[in-house]
Short mmCIF file of C-alpha atoms in Angstrom, two decimals:
data_model
loop_
_atom_site.label_atom_id
_atom_site.label_comp_id
_atom_site.label_asym_id
_atom_site.label_seq_id
_atom_site.Cartn_x
_atom_site.Cartn_y
_atom_site.Cartn_z
CA MET A 260 139.45 125.36 96.35
CA LYS A 261 140.42 125.40 92.71
CA SER A 262 143.32 123.10 92.00
CA ALA A 263 146.46 124.72 90.69
CA ASN A 264 147.43 123.90 87.13
CA ALA A 265 150.51 122.06 88.30
CA ALA A 266 148.49 119.76 90.55
CA SER A 267 146.25 118.68 87.70
CA ARG A 268 149.00 118.03 85.18
CA CYS A 269 148.36 114.92 83.14
CA VAL A 270 150.82 112.10 83.94
CA VAL A 271 151.59 109.51 81.27
CA VAL A 272 153.60 106.29 81.07
CA THR A 273 156.33 106.26 78.44
CA GLY A 274 158.50 103.28 79.36
CA LEU A 275 158.20 99.87 81.02
CA GLY A 276 160.69 97.42 82.50
CA ALA A 277 160.31 94.04 84.22
CA ILE A 278 162.26 91.07 85.47
CA CYS A 279 160.68 88.09 87.25
CA ALA A 280 160.44 84.31 87.09
CA LEU A 281 158.69 84.62 83.72
CA GLY A 282 161.49 86.53 81.99
CA ALA A 283 164.19 89.16 82.21
CA THR A 284 162.40 91.70 80.01
CA VAL A 285 158.90 93.10 79.48
CA ALA A 286 158.58 91.19 76.19
CA GLU A 287 159.52 87.86 77.77
CA THR A 288 157.37 88.46 80.84
CA TRP A 289 154.35 89.49 78.78
CA ALA A 290 154.65 86.61 76.29
CA ALA A 291 154.89 84.04 79.09
CA THR A 292 151.97 85.52 81.04
CA ARG A 293 149.74 85.78 77.97
CA ASP A 294 150.56 82.19 76.99
CA GLY A 295 149.67 80.86 80.43
CA LYS A 296 153.19 79.80 81.42
CA SER A 297 154.03 79.47 85.09
CA GLY A 298 157.24 80.54 86.82
CA ILE A 299 156.38 78.65 90.00
CA THR A 300 158.40 75.51 90.73
CA GLU A 301 159.73 73.63 93.74
CA HIS A 302 163.07 74.92 95.04
CA LEU A 303 165.44 73.61 97.71
CA PHE A 304 166.50 76.15 100.32
CA ASP A 305 169.60 75.20 102.30
CA PRO A 306 170.38 77.25 105.42
CA GLY A 307 173.91 75.77 105.62
CA PRO A 308 175.74 73.83 108.33
CA ASN A 309 174.61 76.08 111.21
CA GLY A 310 170.93 75.95 110.31
CA PRO A 311 168.15 73.37 110.35
CA PRO A 312 167.95 70.82 107.49
CA PRO A 313 167.28 72.12 103.96
CA HIS A 314 163.65 72.27 102.89
CA THR A 315 161.76 72.32 99.61
CA THR A 316 158.98 74.78 98.89
CA PRO A 317 157.35 76.33 95.82
CA ALA A 318 158.70 79.72 94.72
CA ALA A 319 158.93 81.78 91.53
CA LEU A 320 162.58 82.74 91.12
CA VAL A 321 164.42 84.69 88.44
CA GLU A 322 166.24 82.26 86.16
CA GLY A 323 169.73 82.72 84.78
CA ASP A 324 172.77 84.85 85.48
CA VAL A 325 171.40 88.18 86.77
CA VAL A 326 174.87 89.72 87.12
CA GLY A 327 175.68 88.81 83.51
CA MET A 328 172.35 90.19 82.25
CA LEU A 329 172.88 93.42 84.13
CA GLU A 330 176.48 93.83 82.99
CA SER A 331 175.48 93.27 79.40
CA ALA A 332 172.64 95.84 79.70
CA LEU A 333 174.77 98.47 81.41
CA GLY A 334 177.94 97.76 79.47
CA ARG A 335 180.07 97.72 82.60
CA ARG A 336 181.01 95.57 85.58
CA VAL A 337 178.49 95.48 88.41
CA GLY A 338 180.84 94.74 91.31
CA ALA A 339 180.36 93.81 94.92
CA SER A 340 178.18 96.64 96.13
CA LEU A 341 174.72 95.39 95.15
CA ASP A 342 172.29 92.99 96.81
CA PRO A 343 170.04 91.10 94.36
CA PHE A 344 167.11 93.46 95.12
CA SER A 345 169.22 96.36 93.83
CA MET A 346 170.28 94.39 90.76
CA PHE A 347 166.65 93.69 89.87
CA ALA A 348 165.79 97.38 90.25
CA LEU A 349 168.71 98.47 88.06
CA LYS A 350 167.91 95.94 85.36
CA CYS A 351 164.25 96.91 84.95
CA SER A 352 164.94 100.66 85.33
CA HIS A 353 167.48 100.42 82.51
CA GLU A 354 164.93 98.64 80.35
CA ALA A 355 162.21 101.22 81.09
CA LEU A 356 164.49 104.20 80.37
CA ASP A 357 165.73 102.55 77.19
CA ALA A 358 162.16 101.89 76.05
CA ALA A 359 161.24 105.51 76.81
CA GLY A 360 164.13 106.72 74.66
CA LEU A 361 165.69 108.49 77.63
CA LEU A 362 169.02 106.66 77.96
CA GLY A 363 171.85 109.04 77.17
CA SER A 364 169.30 111.78 76.41
CA GLY A 365 170.82 114.23 78.87
CA SER A 366 167.33 114.95 80.24
CA LEU A 367 167.47 112.85 83.41
CA GLY A 368 169.38 115.33 85.60
CA GLY A 369 166.27 116.67 87.34
CA ALA A 370 164.27 113.44 87.21
CA ALA A 371 162.90 111.61 90.25
CA VAL A 372 163.37 107.99 91.32
CA VAL A 373 160.81 106.47 93.69
CA LEU A 374 161.10 102.74 94.32
CA GLY A 375 159.11 100.54 96.68
CA HIS A 376 160.26 97.48 98.59
CA GLY A 377 158.50 95.49 101.29
CA PHE A 378 161.81 94.29 102.68
CA ALA A 379 165.40 95.27 101.96
CA GLY A 380 168.66 93.43 101.22
CA ILE A 381 167.57 90.17 102.83
CA HIS A 382 170.17 88.00 101.04
CA THR A 383 172.98 90.19 102.35
CA LEU A 384 171.49 90.52 105.82
CA GLU A 385 171.05 86.79 106.16
CA GLN A 386 174.61 86.04 105.00
CA SER A 387 176.07 88.64 107.34
CA TYR A 388 174.06 87.47 110.33
CA GLU A 389 174.82 83.83 109.57
CA ARG A 390 178.54 84.69 109.86
CA PHE A 391 177.89 86.58 113.10
CA TYR A 392 175.46 84.25 114.91
CA GLY A 393 176.20 80.98 113.09
CA GLN A 394 179.95 81.05 112.51
CA LYS A 395 180.44 83.38 115.51
CA LEU A 396 182.70 85.72 113.53
CA ALA A 397 182.78 89.15 115.13
CA ARG A 398 183.55 91.17 112.01
CA VAL A 399 180.64 91.85 109.66
CA HIS A 400 181.24 92.47 105.97
CA PRO A 401 182.03 96.20 105.44
CA LEU A 402 179.49 96.55 102.62
CA THR A 403 176.61 95.08 104.63
CA VAL A 404 174.95 98.44 105.35
CA PRO A 405 174.96 99.89 101.82
CA ARG A 406 173.81 96.54 100.42
CA VAL A 407 170.98 96.08 102.94
CA MET A 408 169.50 99.57 103.20
CA VAL A 409 166.02 99.90 101.69
CA SER A 410 167.03 102.95 99.65
CA ALA A 411 169.99 101.15 98.00
CA PRO A 412 168.14 100.38 94.74
CA ALA A 413 167.00 104.02 94.39
CA SER A 414 170.57 105.20 94.95
CA ALA A 415 171.93 102.63 92.50
CA VAL A 416 169.51 103.82 89.79
CA ALA A 417 170.34 107.48 90.47
CA MET A 418 174.11 106.84 90.32
CA GLU A 419 173.87 104.72 87.18
CA PHE A 420 171.84 107.23 85.16
CA GLY A 421 173.04 110.53 86.69
CA ILE A 422 169.66 111.39 88.25
CA ARG A 423 169.90 114.30 90.69
CA GLY A 424 166.26 115.16 91.49
CA PRO A 425 164.11 113.73 94.31
CA VAL A 426 165.30 110.13 94.88
CA PHE A 427 163.97 107.91 97.66
CA ALA A 428 162.38 104.59 98.63
CA VAL A 429 158.90 103.94 99.99
CA SER A 430 157.67 100.89 101.85
CA SER A 431 154.20 99.47 102.47
CA ALA A 432 154.69 95.70 102.30
CA CYS A 433 152.77 94.26 99.32
CA ALA A 434 151.63 97.71 98.14
CA SER A 435 155.11 99.32 98.13
CA SER A 436 155.51 99.79 94.39
CA GLY A 437 151.90 100.99 94.15
CA HIS A 438 152.78 103.74 96.58
CA ALA A 439 155.99 104.41 94.60
CA ILE A 440 153.98 104.92 91.40
CA ALA A 441 151.53 107.18 93.27
CA GLN A 442 154.36 109.19 94.81
CA GLY A 443 156.17 109.63 91.48
CA ALA A 444 152.94 110.83 89.87
CA ALA A 445 152.40 113.25 92.76
CA LEU A 446 155.89 114.72 92.26
CA ILE A 447 155.14 115.31 88.59
CA GLY A 448 151.64 116.60 89.38
CA ALA A 449 153.04 119.12 91.85
CA GLY A 450 155.48 120.38 89.25
CA GLY A 451 158.56 119.10 91.13
CA THR A 452 159.86 117.16 88.16
CA GLU A 453 158.95 116.23 84.59
CA ILE A 454 160.15 112.60 84.70
CA ALA A 455 159.90 109.96 87.44
CA ILE A 456 161.30 106.45 87.32
CA VAL A 457 158.96 104.50 89.61
CA GLY A 458 158.47 100.89 90.58
CA GLY A 459 160.09 98.50 92.98
CA SER A 460 161.95 95.26 93.52
CA GLU A 461 162.14 92.38 95.96
CA ALA A 462 164.52 89.47 96.60
CA ILE A 463 163.50 87.61 99.74
CA ALA A 464 163.71 83.96 98.73
CA THR A 465 166.22 82.91 101.37
CA ALA A 466 166.05 79.91 103.67
CA ALA A 467 165.18 81.83 106.84
CA CYS A 468 162.95 84.48 105.28
CA LEU A 469 160.78 81.84 103.61
CA ARG A 470 160.39 80.10 106.97
CA ALA A 471 159.21 83.41 108.41
CA TRP A 472 156.54 83.64 105.69
CA GLU A 473 155.51 80.04 106.34
CA GLY A 474 155.05 80.97 109.98
CA LEU A 475 152.27 83.34 108.94
CA GLN A 476 150.23 80.37 107.67
CA ALA A 477 149.61 82.29 104.45
CA MET A 478 151.85 80.22 102.16
CA SER A 479 150.59 77.53 99.85
CA PRO A 480 152.43 74.19 100.03
CA THR A 481 151.47 73.61 96.38
CA THR A 482 150.83 76.63 94.16
CA CYS A 483 148.95 79.90 93.82
CA ARG A 484 145.27 79.51 92.77
CA PRO A 485 143.60 82.94 92.87
CA PHE A 486 139.79 82.98 93.25
CA SER A 487 139.67 79.17 92.96
CA GLN A 488 137.92 76.70 95.17
CA GLY A 489 140.50 74.92 97.31
CA ARG A 490 143.00 77.78 97.16
CA ASP A 491 145.42 77.53 100.04
CA GLY A 492 147.77 80.48 100.01
CA MET A 493 150.40 82.49 98.23
CA VAL A 494 153.76 81.64 96.66
CA ILE A 495 156.77 83.95 96.98
CA GLY A 496 158.21 85.43 93.79
CA GLU A 497 161.13 87.79 93.15
CA GLY A 498 162.19 90.43 90.65
CA GLY A 499 161.37 94.01 89.88
CA GLY A 500 159.39 96.35 87.69
CA ALA A 501 159.74 99.94 86.54
CA MET A 502 157.68 102.56 84.77
CA VAL A 503 158.81 105.88 83.35
CA LEU A 504 156.20 108.50 84.25
CA GLU A 505 156.25 111.88 82.53
CA SER A 506 154.16 115.00 82.38
CA LEU A 507 152.12 114.92 79.19
CA ASP A 508 153.69 118.22 78.12
CA HIS A 509 157.22 116.87 78.45
CA ALA A 510 156.41 113.59 76.72
CA THR A 511 154.65 115.36 73.85
CA ALA A 512 157.39 117.95 73.43
CA ARG A 513 160.04 115.29 72.92
CA GLY A 514 157.81 113.12 70.75
CA ALA A 515 157.75 110.20 73.17
CA LYS A 516 155.55 107.18 72.50
CA ILE A 517 152.82 107.28 75.15
CA ILE A 518 151.65 103.93 76.53
CA ALA A 519 148.88 105.04 78.92
CA GLU A 520 147.70 107.84 81.17
CA LEU A 521 147.85 107.37 84.94
CA SER A 522 144.47 108.88 85.56
CA GLY A 523 143.44 107.79 89.06
CA VAL A 524 145.18 107.13 92.34
CA GLY A 525 143.35 105.77 95.41
CA LEU A 526 145.22 105.24 98.65
CA SER A 527 143.75 104.02 101.93
CA SER A 528 144.55 102.26 105.18
CA ASP A 529 142.35 99.63 106.86
CA ALA A 530 143.53 100.56 110.36
CA PHE A 531 142.29 97.10 111.28
CA HIS A 532 144.52 94.00 111.30
CA TRP A 533 148.05 92.77 110.44
CA THR A 534 147.05 89.97 108.08
CA GLN A 535 143.28 90.20 107.54
CA PRO A 536 141.97 92.57 104.88
CA SER A 537 138.97 94.84 105.38
CA LEU A 538 136.18 95.41 102.89
CA GLU A 539 136.02 99.14 103.69
CA GLY A 540 139.72 99.75 103.03
CA ALA A 541 139.65 98.02 99.65
CA VAL A 542 136.39 99.69 98.58
CA SER A 543 137.62 103.11 99.61
CA ALA A 544 140.89 102.88 97.64
CA MET A 545 139.21 101.46 94.53
CA SER A 546 136.45 104.08 94.64
CA ALA A 547 138.89 106.96 95.06
CA ALA A 548 140.99 105.82 92.08
CA LEU A 549 137.97 105.24 89.83
CA ASP A 550 136.40 108.58 90.79
CA GLN A 551 139.58 110.54 90.15
CA ALA A 552 139.91 108.82 86.79
CA LYS A 553 136.20 109.39 86.08
CA ALA A 554 136.16 105.70 85.17
CA ARG A 555 133.49 104.31 87.47
CA ASP A 556 131.06 104.02 84.57
CA ALA A 557 133.60 102.88 81.99
CA ARG A 558 132.13 100.16 79.82
CA ARG A 559 135.00 97.72 80.28
CA ILE A 560 137.83 97.87 82.83
CA LEU A 561 140.55 95.23 83.01
CA ILE A 562 140.99 94.55 86.73
CA SER A 563 144.44 93.31 87.74
CA THR A 564 143.54 92.01 91.17
CA HIS A 565 145.77 91.71 94.18
CA GLY A 566 144.65 88.05 93.88
CA THR A 567 147.14 86.40 96.20
CA GLY A 568 145.43 83.01 96.34
CA THR A 569 144.86 83.21 100.10
CA PRO A 570 141.33 82.31 101.21
CA LEU A 571 140.80 85.70 102.88
CA ASN A 572 142.25 88.13 100.32
CA ASP A 573 140.44 86.76 97.30
CA LYS A 574 137.06 86.57 99.07
CA ASN A 575 137.44 90.12 100.37
CA GLU A 576 138.62 91.48 97.02
CA ALA A 577 135.72 89.84 95.18
CA ALA A 578 133.30 91.40 97.69
CA ALA A 579 134.99 94.79 97.23
CA ILE A 580 134.65 94.60 93.44
CA HIS A 581 130.94 93.78 93.83
CA SER A 582 130.50 96.62 96.28
CA VAL A 583 132.22 99.16 94.00
CA PHE A 584 130.65 98.16 90.68
CA GLY A 585 127.30 96.83 91.91
CA GLY A 586 125.28 95.13 89.17
CA ARG A 587 128.07 95.79 86.67
CA ALA A 588 130.77 93.92 88.63
CA LYS A 589 130.79 91.06 86.15
CA ASP A 590 131.22 93.35 83.13
CA HIS A 591 134.90 93.67 83.94
CA PRO A 592 137.44 90.94 83.12
CA ILE A 593 139.49 89.81 86.10
CA ILE A 594 143.14 88.77 85.93
CA ALA A 595 145.41 87.51 88.73
CA THR A 596 148.94 87.07 87.44
CA LYS A 597 150.47 86.11 90.79
CA SER A 598 149.39 82.63 89.68
CA ALA A 599 152.22 82.87 87.11
CA HIS A 600 154.97 85.06 88.64
CA GLY A 601 154.27 84.49 92.33
CA HIS A 602 153.90 87.26 94.87
CA LEU A 603 156.69 89.81 94.40
CA ILE A 604 155.66 91.62 97.62
CA GLY A 605 157.01 95.17 97.25
CA ALA A 606 157.44 94.74 93.48
CA ALA A 607 154.05 93.05 92.94
CA SER A 608 152.02 96.13 92.05
CA VAL A 609 154.42 97.48 89.43
CA VAL A 610 155.13 94.12 87.77
CA GLN A 611 151.37 93.48 87.58
CA GLY A 612 150.97 97.04 86.29
CA VAL A 613 153.48 96.39 83.51
CA ILE A 614 151.66 93.17 82.56
CA GLY A 615 148.27 94.93 82.78
CA LEU A 616 149.41 97.76 80.49
CA MET A 617 150.74 95.23 77.99
CA ALA A 618 147.36 93.45 78.15
CA LEU A 619 145.53 96.74 77.58
CA ALA A 620 147.74 97.63 74.62
CA ASP A 621 147.58 94.11 73.17
CA GLY A 622 143.81 93.77 73.69
CA SER A 623 144.42 90.44 75.35
CA ALA A 624 143.87 89.41 79.00
CA PRO A 625 146.19 86.68 80.33
CA PRO A 626 144.63 83.63 82.02
CA ILE A 627 144.50 82.92 85.75
CA LEU A 628 146.43 79.68 86.28
CA ASN A 629 145.89 76.69 88.57
CA TRP A 630 142.14 77.26 88.91
CA LEU A 631 140.31 74.16 90.19
CA GLY A 632 136.69 75.29 90.08
CA PRO A 633 134.34 78.08 91.16
CA ASP A 634 134.13 79.49 94.66
CA PRO A 635 130.68 81.09 95.12
CA GLU A 636 132.34 83.81 97.21
CA CYS A 637 134.53 84.80 94.22
CA ASP A 638 131.80 85.20 91.61
CA LEU A 639 133.58 87.38 89.06
CA ASP A 640 134.32 87.33 85.33
CA LEU A 641 137.59 85.45 85.75
CA VAL A 642 139.81 85.04 82.69
CA LEU A 643 140.48 81.29 82.70
CA GLY A 644 142.06 78.67 80.47
CA GLU A 645 143.73 80.86 77.88
CA ALA A 646 144.20 84.53 77.00
CA ARG A 647 140.97 86.32 76.11
CA ALA A 648 140.50 89.15 73.61
CA ILE A 649 139.37 92.26 75.48
CA ASP A 650 138.30 95.77 74.53
CA ALA A 651 139.00 97.42 77.89
CA GLU A 652 139.53 101.16 77.98
CA ALA A 653 141.24 101.21 81.37
CA LEU A 654 143.26 99.13 83.82
CA LEU A 655 142.46 99.03 87.53
CA LEU A 656 145.52 97.84 89.46
CA ASN A 657 144.86 96.67 93.02
CA ALA A 658 147.36 96.10 95.85
CA PHE A 659 146.22 95.33 99.40
CA ALA A 660 149.16 94.92 101.78
CA PHE A 661 149.57 93.19 105.12
CA GLY A 662 149.10 95.81 107.78
CA GLY A 663 146.11 97.14 105.83
CA LEU A 664 147.82 99.50 103.35
CA ASN A 665 146.03 99.79 100.01
CA THR A 666 146.84 101.29 96.61
CA CYS A 667 144.50 101.25 93.63
CA LEU A 668 145.62 102.86 90.40
CA VAL A 669 143.69 103.50 87.20
CA PHE A 670 145.51 103.73 83.87
CA ARG A 671 143.65 104.77 80.72
CA ARG A 672 144.62 103.36 77.36
CA TRP A 673 146.21 106.08 75.24
CA ALA A 674 144.28 106.57 72.03
CA MET B 122 196.97 71.65 95.28
CA ALA B 123 195.97 75.19 94.40
CA THR B 124 198.74 77.75 94.68
CA LEU B 125 198.26 80.84 96.84
CA ASP B 126 197.88 82.84 93.61
CA ASP B 127 194.98 80.63 92.55
CA GLU B 128 193.35 80.80 95.98
CA LEU B 129 193.51 84.57 96.01
CA LEU B 130 192.27 84.94 92.44
CA ASP B 131 189.32 82.65 93.25
CA LEU B 132 188.54 84.83 96.24
CA ILE B 133 188.73 88.05 94.19
CA ALA B 134 186.44 86.57 91.53
CA GLN B 135 183.95 85.55 94.18
CA GLU B 136 184.00 88.74 96.24
CA ALA B 137 184.07 91.27 93.41
CA LEU B 138 181.79 89.26 91.08
CA ILE B 139 184.38 89.11 88.30
CA ASP B 140 184.67 86.32 85.75
CA ARG B 141 187.61 84.22 87.03
CA ALA B 142 188.91 83.76 83.46
CA LYS B 143 189.57 87.51 83.22
CA LEU B 144 191.91 87.52 86.22
CA SER B 145 195.61 87.26 85.47
CA ARG B 146 198.73 88.76 87.03
CA GLU B 147 199.19 91.05 84.02
CA ALA B 148 195.72 92.62 84.16
CA THR B 149 195.56 96.15 85.56
CA LEU B 150 192.98 96.95 88.22
CA ALA B 151 191.39 99.36 85.73
CA ASP B 152 191.26 96.63 83.04
CA ILE B 153 189.22 94.33 85.22
CA GLY B 154 187.23 97.23 86.65
CA LEU B 155 188.14 96.62 90.30
CA ASP B 156 186.96 99.77 92.08
CA SER B 157 187.48 100.92 95.67
CA VAL B 158 184.27 99.27 96.86
CA ASP B 159 185.36 95.92 95.38
CA VAL B 160 188.78 96.28 97.04
CA VAL B 161 187.06 96.77 100.42
CA SER B 162 185.20 93.51 99.87
CA VAL B 163 188.29 91.58 98.75
CA VAL B 164 190.42 92.92 101.62
CA PHE B 165 187.77 91.87 104.13
CA ALA B 166 187.58 88.35 102.68
CA VAL B 167 191.38 87.94 102.64
CA GLU B 168 191.74 89.25 106.20
CA GLU B 169 189.12 86.79 107.41
CA LYS B 170 190.44 83.81 105.51
CA TYR B 171 194.12 84.22 106.44
CA SER B 172 193.74 85.98 109.82
CA ILE B 173 195.85 88.92 108.74
CA GLU B 174 195.44 92.65 108.98
CA ILE B 175 195.92 94.64 105.79
CA PRO B 176 196.98 98.30 106.30
CA GLU B 177 194.64 100.89 104.77
CA ASP B 178 197.27 102.26 102.38
CA ALA B 179 198.65 98.86 101.31
CA PHE B 180 197.61 99.24 97.67
CA LYS B 181 198.43 102.92 97.14
CA GLU B 182 201.07 102.21 94.50
CA THR B 183 199.42 99.16 92.94
CA ALA B 184 199.11 99.20 89.15
CA ASN B 185 198.29 95.60 88.23
CA LEU B 186 196.83 92.47 89.74
CA GLY B 187 200.29 90.87 90.04
CA GLN B 188 201.44 93.61 92.43
CA PHE B 189 198.15 93.34 94.30
CA LEU B 190 198.76 89.59 94.78
CA ASP B 191 202.40 90.14 95.81
CA ILE B 192 201.35 92.49 98.60
CA LEU B 193 198.67 90.10 99.86
CA GLU B 194 201.04 87.12 99.68
CA SER B 195 203.83 88.90 101.56
CA LEU B 196 201.36 89.85 104.32
CA ILE B 197 200.11 86.24 104.49
CA GLU B 198 203.70 84.90 104.62
CA LYS B 199 204.63 87.38 107.37
CA GLN B 200 201.67 86.16 109.45
CA LYS B 201 202.78 82.52 109.02
CA SER B 202 206.35 83.12 110.20
#
């Protein structure tokens, strides 16, 4: 069947936003990543008088007064209605729309918002349940539901910027914002909208939630060392990322500065295991994205790996890259920025996408941190030590979530 | 010892995420940007802290923070007596 014109519309990126442990803007985040700075430090998590004793664990948390930053960006009070995961989403969406030249443009009425989150308003949920179960108070805070619901950030962005098109949240654990980007692109491709604000956010660094992650035996007690010998797990991060996607026609007509083309989307499910990845699932998503982008034979592709630093993920991802690229696997520089900003779960894919697009534009690949030495099962062209000059023509952005949900996206540098 | 005014203003600052320095009796609710969602939060916190019940229409005629405090304080006093 011949594809309709609308379904093959070219989708481009015209704005980026980010907030994470490395900075509250794209510029700060990119500079820190490129310069090899780490946002991972030890933090004390105190569950309060009704919980077990406080404990210390590494995490990559957003520094500074988020409410103040948001109020100064929006030029208004933020108020009591937002959980931190909504604040992160608002902050980076504002930055992306501003960068795209769309704030106050009057052209957002029919736009879409698709945001991904692995969890929801965990800070609010934990506080409310602590009152209920811990302090045994029967009444729960009246704003608990709107603060906790997984679609709250999407609603907050729509209300803030007057966006009245398709607005919703998607969830697929660590691939959530990858699916959000894919879904936003699909809406534009199908002709449902010209502009989509896509991305995701996560704020799950609470005393009880971190204990839940530790229970999975996937957390490092030290730090995140992707593809390294002796790697022992992931480190939780927090924050959010946003991209403005537009149809090429719309972006060109308004004279927007185009950052990249989203040229390939590969989505797959392992249908296999809760926490173990499968080679087939990763290979299938990467292959689909590269084939759609016609990039399989590209001379140089910057690969932003899922690279969590767990023994299983990194070994499986390295094998998948070898399987997809064969003898040319080591032609492509490998980055793994979770070693700097931690694992942002639902927001990981988009924040890594923002960093990857900055790397592509800057011609500079940021280093993988905390590497101790080679692991023969991760034999790839790792970018180590310091940033490396690259001449990549495309970015491959991998996300492989618990539960076996995979998104691979290919972005082409815009000439 | 903190006065009841101070206690309530601290609570409003905390619940509605407003800079405490901006809260004075003279400020109007519009000045400080206290919207209906913030009021729901503040009312809940005050009800819990002082074991009182605040009627839904208690703040219908309220123009400034001073009047808002007066209503809360009279309800708290009534509960005490």
